[in-house]
Coordinates of C-alpha atoms in Angstrom, one line a residue:
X3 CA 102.7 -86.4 -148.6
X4 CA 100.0 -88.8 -149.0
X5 CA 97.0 -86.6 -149.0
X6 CA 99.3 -84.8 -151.9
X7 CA 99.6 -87.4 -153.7
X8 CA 96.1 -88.4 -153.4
X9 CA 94.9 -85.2 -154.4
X10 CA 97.2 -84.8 -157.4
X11 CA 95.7 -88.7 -158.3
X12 CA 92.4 -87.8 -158.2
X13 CA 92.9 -84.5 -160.0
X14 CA 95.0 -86.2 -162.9
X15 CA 91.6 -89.3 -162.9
X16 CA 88.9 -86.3 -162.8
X17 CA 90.6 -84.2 -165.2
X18 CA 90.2 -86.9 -167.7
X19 CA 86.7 -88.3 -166.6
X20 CA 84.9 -84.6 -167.0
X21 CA 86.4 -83.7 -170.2
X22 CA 85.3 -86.8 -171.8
X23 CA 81.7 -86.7 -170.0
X24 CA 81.8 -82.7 -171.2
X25 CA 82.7 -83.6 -175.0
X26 CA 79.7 -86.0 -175.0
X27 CA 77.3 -83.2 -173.3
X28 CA 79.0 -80.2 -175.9
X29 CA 78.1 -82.6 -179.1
X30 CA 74.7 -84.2 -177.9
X31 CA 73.7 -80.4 -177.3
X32 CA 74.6 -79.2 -180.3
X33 CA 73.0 -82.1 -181.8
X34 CA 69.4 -81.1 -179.9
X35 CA 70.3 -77.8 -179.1
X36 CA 70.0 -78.4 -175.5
X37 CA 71.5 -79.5 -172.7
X38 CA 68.6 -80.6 -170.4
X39 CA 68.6 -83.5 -169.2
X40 CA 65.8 -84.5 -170.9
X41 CA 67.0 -83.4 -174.8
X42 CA 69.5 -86.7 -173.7
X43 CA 66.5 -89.2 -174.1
X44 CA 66.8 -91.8 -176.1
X45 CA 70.6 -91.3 -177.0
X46 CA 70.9 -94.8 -177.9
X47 CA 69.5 -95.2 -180.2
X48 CA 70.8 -92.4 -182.7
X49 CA 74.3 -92.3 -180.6
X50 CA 75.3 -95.5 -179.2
X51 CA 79.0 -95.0 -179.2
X52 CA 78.3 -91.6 -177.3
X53 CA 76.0 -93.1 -174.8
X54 CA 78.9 -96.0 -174.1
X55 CA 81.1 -93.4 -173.6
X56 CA 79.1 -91.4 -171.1
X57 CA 78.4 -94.6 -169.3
X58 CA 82.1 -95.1 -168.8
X59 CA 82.4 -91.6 -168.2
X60 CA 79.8 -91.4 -165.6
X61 CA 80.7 -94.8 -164.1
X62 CA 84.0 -93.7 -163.6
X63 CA 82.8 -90.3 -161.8
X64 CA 80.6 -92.6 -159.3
X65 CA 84.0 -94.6 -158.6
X66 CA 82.9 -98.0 -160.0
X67 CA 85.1 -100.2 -160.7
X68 CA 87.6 -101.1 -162.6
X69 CA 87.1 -97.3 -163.8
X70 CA 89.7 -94.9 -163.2
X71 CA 87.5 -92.6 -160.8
X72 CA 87.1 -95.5 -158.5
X73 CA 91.4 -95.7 -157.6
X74 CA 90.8 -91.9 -157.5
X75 CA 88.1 -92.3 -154.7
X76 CA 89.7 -95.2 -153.0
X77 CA 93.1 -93.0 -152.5
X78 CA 90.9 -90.3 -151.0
X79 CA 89.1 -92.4 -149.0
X80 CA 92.8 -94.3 -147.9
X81 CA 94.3 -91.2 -147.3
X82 CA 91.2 -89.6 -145.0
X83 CA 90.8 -93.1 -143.5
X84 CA 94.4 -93.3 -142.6
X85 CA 95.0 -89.8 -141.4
X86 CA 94.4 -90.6 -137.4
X87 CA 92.1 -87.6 -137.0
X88 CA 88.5 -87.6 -136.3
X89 CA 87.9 -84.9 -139.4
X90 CA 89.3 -87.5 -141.5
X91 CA 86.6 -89.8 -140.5
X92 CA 83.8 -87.3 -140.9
X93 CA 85.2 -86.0 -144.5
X94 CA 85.5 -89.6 -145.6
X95 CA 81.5 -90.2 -144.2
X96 CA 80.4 -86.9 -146.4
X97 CA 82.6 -88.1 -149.2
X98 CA 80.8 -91.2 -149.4
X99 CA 77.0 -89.9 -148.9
X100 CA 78.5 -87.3 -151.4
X101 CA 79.3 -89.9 -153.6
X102 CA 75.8 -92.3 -153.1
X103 CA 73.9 -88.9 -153.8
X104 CA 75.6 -88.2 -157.1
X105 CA 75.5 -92.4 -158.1
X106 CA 71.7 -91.8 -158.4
X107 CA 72.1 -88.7 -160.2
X108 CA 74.4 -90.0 -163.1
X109 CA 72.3 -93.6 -163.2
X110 CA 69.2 -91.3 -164.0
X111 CA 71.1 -89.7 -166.3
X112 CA 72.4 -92.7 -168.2
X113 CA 68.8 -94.3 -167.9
X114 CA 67.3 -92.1 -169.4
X115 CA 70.1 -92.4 -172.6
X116 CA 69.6 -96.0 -172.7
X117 CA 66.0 -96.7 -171.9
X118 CA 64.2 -94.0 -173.1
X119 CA 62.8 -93.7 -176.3
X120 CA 64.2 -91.0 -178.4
X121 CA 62.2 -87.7 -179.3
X122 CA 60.1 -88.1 -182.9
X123 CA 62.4 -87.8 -185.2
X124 CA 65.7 -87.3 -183.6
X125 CA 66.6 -91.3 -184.8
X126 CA 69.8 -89.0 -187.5
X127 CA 73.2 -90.4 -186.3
X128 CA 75.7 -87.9 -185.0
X129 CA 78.2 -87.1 -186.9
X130 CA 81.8 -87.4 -185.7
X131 CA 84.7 -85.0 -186.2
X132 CA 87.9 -86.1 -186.2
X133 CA 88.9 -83.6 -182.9
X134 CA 85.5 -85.5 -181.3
X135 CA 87.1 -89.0 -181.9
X136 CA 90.4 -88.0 -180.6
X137 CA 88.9 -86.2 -177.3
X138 CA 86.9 -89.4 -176.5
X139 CA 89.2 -91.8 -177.2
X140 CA 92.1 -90.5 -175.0
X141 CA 89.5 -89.7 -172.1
X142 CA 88.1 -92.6 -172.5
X143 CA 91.7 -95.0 -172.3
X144 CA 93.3 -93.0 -169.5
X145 CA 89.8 -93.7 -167.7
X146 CA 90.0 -96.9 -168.2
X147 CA 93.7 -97.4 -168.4
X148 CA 94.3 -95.9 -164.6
X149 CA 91.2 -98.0 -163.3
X150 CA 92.7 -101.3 -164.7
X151 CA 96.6 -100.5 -164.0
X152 CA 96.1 -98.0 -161.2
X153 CA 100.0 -98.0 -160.6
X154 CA 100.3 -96.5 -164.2
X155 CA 99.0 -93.1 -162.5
X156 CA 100.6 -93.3 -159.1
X157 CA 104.0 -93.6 -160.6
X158 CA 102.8 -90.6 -162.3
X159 CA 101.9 -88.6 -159.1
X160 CA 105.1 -90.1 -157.2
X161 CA 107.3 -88.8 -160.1
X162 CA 105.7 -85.0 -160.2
X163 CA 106.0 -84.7 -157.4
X164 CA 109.3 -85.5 -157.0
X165 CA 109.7 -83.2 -159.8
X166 CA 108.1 -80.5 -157.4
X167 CA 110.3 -80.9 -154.9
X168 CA 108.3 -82.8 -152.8

């Protein structure tokens, strides 16, 4: 019941964490007309309210807190941690290289967006659509909502699956 329920938490956090992190990537492409890495240089300084958002976005998907993706990761790593089996302990070790490994790939990521210099004349602002502003904003406040009030989202789990029949 509590690896459910973890799972379910998690699923509900990520959900919202890759769809914001995904709207930012889909309009900063579009923008460039790529999405390598590198087209992402610079994106502070002709996108600051997109590069906040990827920082919260990517913060959240390394666990940091008070960001919704770190409750998500604590749960799993509660649940595996708690299980009383040795493959819990060696899942929770892989999780946690797993999530070191990816930490260093979203901080070079977001460097690159806030230190970096943009491309010559890529300084035009991005322009955002209604359906853009919408999509961040809810991402973005059930990221940070279910980091700061974590109980908001386990109430949630508890009462689907009680729904569920579980």
């Amino acid at each position: 019941d509590q690896a459910l329920s973890a799972t379910v938490t998690y699923l509900v956090i990520y959900t919202a964490m890759n769809l914001g992190a995904f709207a930012v990537i889909i309009t900063l492409a579009r923008r460039s007309g790529s999405a390598e890495i590198e087209s992402f240089s610079g994106a502070f300084h002709y996108a600051p309210a997109m590069t906040v958002a990827m920082t919260i976005f990517f913060g959240s998907l390394a666990g940091i807190p008070p960001l919704g993706g770190w409750f998500a990761k604590f749960e799993v790593f509660r649940v595996l941690a708690t299980a009383g089996e040795p493959w819990g302990y060696v899942l929770a070790v892989v999780a946690a290289v797993n999530a070191v490994i990816a930490l260093y790939y979203y901080a070079a990521v977001l460097l690159k967006m806030w230190a970096e210099d943009a491309p010559e004349g890529e300084y035009l602002p991005v322009l955002f659509t209604p359906s853009l502003v919408s999509a961040l904003a809810i991402c973005g406040a059930v990221t940070l909502l279910f980091g700061v009030v974590p109980q908001v989202v386990a109430r949630f789990t508890h009462v689907s699956l009680l729904a569920l029949g579980g």
